[in-house]
Structure formats: structure tokens, C-alpha cells
Amino acid sequence: IGNDLTIAYQKESIDTLNVFKDDFNSHNFEIGVPLSIGYGRIENVTDAWRAYRTFEDLQKFGVLEEMPSEEDINTLAELNTLRKNWRFFDSRLKRIEDVKLLATHFLEGGFIKEENHFFYNSIFDMWAFGTNGLRTSGKRFELTVTPSYQSRMYIGAFGNEVDYYATFLSISPTYTFRKPINLKWQWDVYAGLENRFIDFEGEKIRHELSNVFINNRIGYYPTSRTVISGGTYLYASTPSFESFGNLSPLFKNYVFRTDLNMNYYLSPQTRINANIYYSNASSFDVELNEVYRAATQNNFSFNLGFNHAFF
């Protein structure tokens, strides 16, 4: 059970060439409470993935005695999870304590053949960069019912007042699927339906909105410093107005979107980012089941960025 309460106040004045002045006040109030019930769970398995990659990295440098058991991986994953809850005011001290804790774990556990620079470089690199890619696993079905209320009042320059009141009811079943295919690949799916009913109190019109969407993404994590993800998104909606007992479609929207996002971390705070994005949106106006206007919009963009976090 959750809540979403929004209260907003707006006042704007427009003066055009001192010829006329249009003042208005707008008061907006919205409140909605989503109620959800579901089955299943999505687990964050990033720490388990980082633990295995750390052992694998140590084996690659030839300092690991042998690949650990599943219990050893889970123990290191739990240590990683608990460690993230510790807080330090000095990032340098935190880094020292992190490396010391991991080094002690590997040395006292008898996992290491030789304590050398390969060993320390590996555990620091995996600790600093190992959580850049979020890995999750599981599936969940969820049904959300959201009743909400909205009111708006507009007062113009000439004293004309427009009041708007509406009640909403949204019913939305969704399905979430997360699957780590292997150490380097991740598959995520999010799909759902939404039926929204709107009652305009002032105009006595009921508005029904039906949406369907599916988001399918693939993630690729070749190293601890590289995160690549891409996917497709499909969306369709059919709003319609019900007035005087008659239901007629007003228009239909279809959206297709695909993107590819690439990140390379030069340091835990600094990364290079590239993004390729394409979308196609089509809308059809329908009257008496006949299409009389259609519009299509295509959008393509490419972005290259450099990001640095100072804190």
C-alpha cells in the first residue's frame, strides 16, 4: 500500500506590449492512493555476481588456490552487502578499510597462493567497480488499483472562473521478469495493462483509457568497468469518451522506442557515456469507426557524454 499526494499552487502574470494585461490564478490539488497485491519477488543479486567475478579475477591472475564453492561465494556476497551499510566521512579511509576487510577475508580463508600486487589490484578493482551494473533475478505478478481525486480552479483577468473536478480509478496488472543469463548477460522484461476511468464531475462525461505496454531489455557486462544495455519499448493506448450512454473511440496512439546505452567507468566517479535512441509515434483520430486523420513522428538522437561525481 502506498500513497501519492501532490499539492500545487500557481500564479502567472502576462503583460504584452502594455496594451493589455492578462492575470490569472490557478489552484491545483491532486491526491491518489495506489493499492497493490502481488505474487513473486525480484531479488538484487549484484553482490553475488560481484563475489563470483572477484574470485574469477583472482584466478585469472594466478593467485587463487582453487575456484570456491557456492557457500564461499554466498559468504563473500553477504560480506559485500553488510559492508555497504557502513558509513565513513572520509572516502580515503573507507577505501583503506574496504581493501583491508576483503584482504583479511581472502588471506584468513586460505583462498590465496601469494599476497602480491595482482591480489590487491584485483580486489580493489572489483570492489570499486563491481556494482556499476545492477543484476536482478526473479519474477513478479502485481495488480494495482489506484483511486484518486483532482481539482483545479482557474480565475482569469475578467473574473471568469472555471472549476474542474474529476475522480479517477486506475486498474493495472503488471508482470516483471528478471533473468541473469550468465555472468555477462542480463534479460529484463516489464509488461502490463492499464484501464483508467475518469469521471468529470462538471461535464458529466466518463472517460475510459486503455493502455498496453511491454519493455524488453538486454544487458551486457563484459568487465567490471563496462555496462552496456539496449532494448525495445512498445506502447498502445485507446482513449474514448462516454457521453449520454454512447461510447466512441476518440483516437489511438502507438509508440515504438529502441535505444542502446553504453557506459565505461574511468574511475568509480567518472564515466564516459554514449546513447543511441530512436522512436516512432503514430496517432490516429477516429470518428464513427473511420480514420480521418493520422500523424506519425520519428525521432533519432545520439548523445556522447562525460560524467563525473564530485561526492
XYZ file of C-alpha atoms in Angstrom:
311
model
C 0.000 0.000 0.000
C 1.398 3.399 -0.938
C 0.313 6.988 -1.266
C 0.888 9.814 -3.697
C -0.145 13.277 -2.526
C 0.530 16.342 -4.674
C -0.467 19.933 -3.861
C 0.498 22.754 -6.240
C -0.210 26.478 -6.428
C 0.499 28.622 -9.493
C 0.167 32.343 -10.205
C 1.241 33.856 -13.506
C 1.016 37.378 -14.994
C 1.355 38.181 -18.696
C 1.820 41.747 -19.985
C 2.059 42.109 -23.794
C 3.399 45.495 -25.055
C 1.470 47.231 -22.263
C -1.657 47.012 -24.448
C -3.470 44.510 -22.340
C -2.697 42.506 -19.273
C -3.959 39.051 -18.546
C -3.743 37.977 -14.928
C -4.922 34.632 -13.706
C -4.653 32.383 -10.701
C -4.631 28.618 -10.955
C -5.150 26.304 -7.979
C -4.454 22.593 -8.391
C -4.957 19.747 -5.940
C -4.391 16.043 -6.510
C -4.439 13.020 -4.249
C -4.161 9.318 -5.078
C -3.581 6.115 -3.106
C -2.334 3.024 -5.013
C -3.336 -0.335 -3.516
C -1.316 -3.317 -4.731
C -1.354 -7.074 -4.312
C 1.087 -9.417 -5.995
C 2.966 -12.680 -6.047
C 6.701 -13.222 -6.521
C 9.853 -11.291 -5.724
C 12.659 -9.502 -7.552
C 15.992 -10.043 -5.816
C 19.091 -7.869 -6.157
C 21.900 -10.355 -6.909
C 24.581 -7.770 -7.738
C 26.670 -8.667 -4.680
C 26.635 -12.370 -5.569
C 27.664 -11.507 -9.130
C 30.490 -9.296 -7.819
C 31.688 -12.015 -5.419
C 31.964 -14.584 -8.203
C 33.683 -12.094 -10.527
C 36.203 -11.299 -7.785
C 37.157 -14.967 -7.413
C 37.277 -15.314 -11.196
C 39.531 -12.258 -11.484
C 41.925 -13.631 -8.856
C 42.061 -16.949 -10.713
C 42.904 -15.141 -13.955
C 45.937 -13.531 -12.277
C 47.069 -16.899 -10.894
C 46.830 -16.036 -7.194
C 43.767 -18.155 -6.347
C 44.275 -21.645 -4.903
C 41.087 -23.012 -6.494
C 37.640 -21.834 -7.507
C 35.440 -21.552 -4.420
C 32.296 -23.438 -3.557
C 28.831 -21.923 -3.770
C 28.909 -21.442 0.003
C 32.157 -19.443 -0.259
C 30.598 -17.179 -2.916
C 27.491 -16.600 -0.791
C 29.661 -15.773 2.245
C 31.593 -13.134 0.299
C 28.341 -11.760 -1.158
C 26.888 -11.352 2.348
C 30.083 -9.598 3.438
C 29.752 -7.206 0.499
C 26.113 -6.488 1.368
C 26.787 -5.804 5.060
C 29.833 -3.696 4.229
C 27.797 -1.265 2.117
C 25.826 -0.261 5.218
C 28.930 1.165 6.906
C 29.410 4.930 6.665
C 32.631 6.951 6.510
C 33.120 10.713 6.354
C 36.482 10.327 4.590
C 36.374 8.351 1.317
C 40.099 7.551 1.568
C 39.659 5.889 4.940
C 36.696 3.963 3.592
C 38.757 2.684 0.669
C 41.522 1.560 3.010
C 39.090 -0.237 5.311
C 37.316 -1.890 2.360
C 40.535 -3.336 0.947
C 41.715 -4.383 4.411
C 38.456 -6.224 5.099
C 38.492 -8.094 1.779
C 42.197 -8.913 2.023
C 41.693 -10.337 5.516
C 38.772 -12.443 4.286
C 40.776 -13.992 1.440
C 44.002 -14.476 3.418
C 42.427 -15.980 6.530
C 40.187 -18.179 4.412
C 43.175 -19.733 2.672
C 41.997 -18.742 -0.824
C 45.232 -17.061 -1.918
C 48.510 -18.628 -3.068
C 50.542 -15.462 -2.865
C 49.917 -11.982 -1.486
C 51.157 -9.673 -4.248
C 50.181 -6.568 -6.253
C 47.902 -8.655 -8.531
C 45.921 -9.689 -5.477
C 45.392 -6.172 -4.101
C 44.703 -4.630 -7.504
C 42.063 -7.253 -8.250
C 40.108 -6.960 -5.012
C 40.190 -3.149 -5.135
C 39.066 -3.039 -8.766
C 36.176 -5.424 -8.215
C 35.097 -3.667 -5.023
C 35.212 -0.188 -6.567
C 33.599 -1.049 -9.915
C 31.737 -4.295 -9.236
C 28.345 -2.703 -8.564
C 28.209 -0.477 -11.658
C 25.878 -2.944 -13.364
C 22.709 -3.778 -11.451
C 21.906 -7.508 -11.624
C 18.492 -8.738 -10.512
C 16.666 -12.062 -10.610
C 13.091 -13.248 -10.190
C 9.570 -12.651 -11.411
C 6.530 -10.912 -10.022
C 2.837 -10.542 -10.864
C 1.155 -7.462 -9.441
C -2.298 -5.902 -9.536
C -2.571 -2.216 -8.613
C -5.813 -0.324 -8.072
C -5.432 3.442 -7.687
C -8.379 5.672 -6.732
C -7.546 9.368 -6.994
C -9.132 12.802 -6.972
C -8.167 16.015 -8.756
C -9.500 19.556 -8.598
C -8.454 22.708 -10.437
C -9.701 26.293 -10.247
C -8.816 28.964 -12.833
C -9.628 32.678 -12.325
C -8.961 34.907 -15.332
C -8.354 38.668 -15.685
C -12.044 39.408 -16.308
C -13.248 37.495 -13.302
C -14.263 34.398 -15.248
C -13.861 31.316 -13.125
C -13.511 27.750 -14.345
C -13.737 24.886 -11.873
C -12.636 21.392 -12.748
C -13.225 18.325 -10.588
C -12.514 14.738 -11.512
C -12.284 11.346 -9.859
C -10.097 8.591 -11.288
C -9.866 4.852 -10.957
C -6.897 3.047 -12.459
C -6.660 -0.777 -12.648
C -3.274 -2.068 -13.762
C -1.964 -5.672 -13.801
C 1.801 -5.918 -14.468
C 4.398 -8.642 -14.911
C 8.120 -8.257 -14.169
C 10.754 -10.788 -15.241
C 14.492 -10.500 -14.472
C 16.968 -13.177 -15.531
C 20.782 -13.209 -15.254
C 21.523 -15.451 -18.253
C 25.167 -15.794 -17.208
C 27.904 -13.598 -15.737
C 27.907 -11.246 -18.720
C 24.287 -11.151 -19.908
C 21.044 -9.973 -18.279
C 17.469 -10.181 -19.623
C 14.696 -7.950 -18.242
C 11.018 -7.790 -19.239
C 8.332 -5.494 -17.884
C 4.792 -5.636 -19.311
C 1.352 -4.570 -18.259
C -2.125 -3.260 -18.940
C -3.930 -0.218 -17.600
C -7.600 0.640 -17.652
C -8.344 4.100 -16.303
C -11.786 5.536 -15.696
C -12.257 9.276 -15.269
C -15.436 10.956 -14.118
C -15.574 14.683 -14.983
C -17.976 15.960 -12.349
C -18.680 19.282 -14.010
C -19.359 17.929 -17.526
C -20.873 14.574 -16.603
C -18.579 12.733 -19.028
C -16.877 9.443 -18.282
C -13.524 8.885 -19.942
C -12.107 5.407 -20.323
C -8.419 4.966 -21.156
C -6.855 1.609 -22.060
C -3.092 1.146 -22.294
C -0.871 -1.834 -23.017
C 2.920 -1.784 -22.893
C 5.953 -4.085 -22.926
C 9.564 -3.186 -22.232
C 12.222 -5.731 -23.191
C 15.905 -5.091 -22.362
C 19.210 -6.925 -22.654
C 22.227 -6.000 -20.529
C 25.852 -6.859 -21.278
C 28.596 -6.664 -18.608
C 31.902 -7.843 -20.136
C 34.057 -6.296 -17.385
C 33.581 -4.578 -14.057
C 34.076 -1.189 -15.764
C 31.802 -1.673 -18.783
C 27.987 -1.589 -18.742
C 26.018 -1.882 -21.995
C 22.243 -2.173 -22.254
C 19.705 -1.976 -25.031
C 16.078 -2.727 -25.595
C 12.727 -2.029 -27.161
C 9.550 -0.497 -25.792
C 6.060 -0.883 -27.280
C 3.055 1.109 -26.127
C -0.522 1.424 -27.362
C -3.418 3.390 -25.925
C -7.078 3.852 -26.837
C -8.841 6.705 -25.048
C -12.582 7.084 -25.534
C -15.350 9.332 -24.260
C -18.691 8.134 -22.927
C -21.420 10.731 -23.096
C -25.162 10.199 -22.907
C -24.675 6.437 -22.867
C -22.723 6.310 -26.140
C -19.114 5.086 -26.259
C -16.996 6.115 -29.244
C -13.210 5.959 -29.702
C -11.564 9.359 -29.910
C -8.046 8.487 -31.038
C -5.408 5.789 -30.816
C -1.707 6.094 -30.016
C 1.126 3.693 -30.823
C 4.722 4.170 -29.716
C 7.795 2.120 -30.611
C 11.103 3.000 -28.994
C 14.555 1.413 -29.059
C 17.815 2.513 -27.515
C 21.395 1.438 -26.842
C 23.205 2.806 -23.810
C 26.955 2.316 -23.247
C 28.984 3.270 -20.164
C 32.689 2.912 -19.436
C 33.960 3.858 -15.973
C 37.376 5.514 -15.869
C 37.062 5.621 -12.079
C 34.235 4.954 -9.612
C 33.216 8.625 -10.000
C 33.962 9.195 -13.696
C 32.418 7.571 -16.742
C 32.072 8.024 -20.481
C 28.546 7.545 -21.768
C 27.143 7.061 -25.272
C 23.466 6.688 -26.105
C 21.663 5.938 -29.381
C 17.903 6.448 -29.398
C 15.115 6.007 -31.968
C 11.363 6.302 -31.561
C 8.313 6.143 -33.777
C 4.989 7.518 -32.551
C 1.748 7.263 -34.513
C -1.691 8.600 -33.649
C -4.995 8.054 -35.416
C -8.102 10.155 -34.897
C -11.234 8.061 -35.215
C -14.830 9.193 -35.634
C -17.656 6.732 -36.176
C -15.041 3.969 -36.648
C -13.442 5.822 -39.577
C -9.916 7.213 -39.540
C -9.957 10.815 -40.694
C -6.501 11.959 -39.599
C -3.217 10.189 -38.848
C 0.091 11.612 -37.654
C 3.496 9.942 -37.406
C 6.571 11.289 -35.702
C 10.076 9.827 -35.942
C 12.864 10.812 -33.603
C 16.534 9.804 -33.753
C 19.243 11.046 -31.416
C 22.828 10.275 -30.454
C 24.496 11.530 -27.283
C 28.075 11.294 -26.087
C 28.781 12.416 -22.541
C 31.390 12.641 -19.828
C 30.106 12.378 -16.250
C 31.928 12.971 -13.013
C 30.516 12.771 -9.476
C 32.287 15.063 -7.015
C 30.698 13.410 -3.977
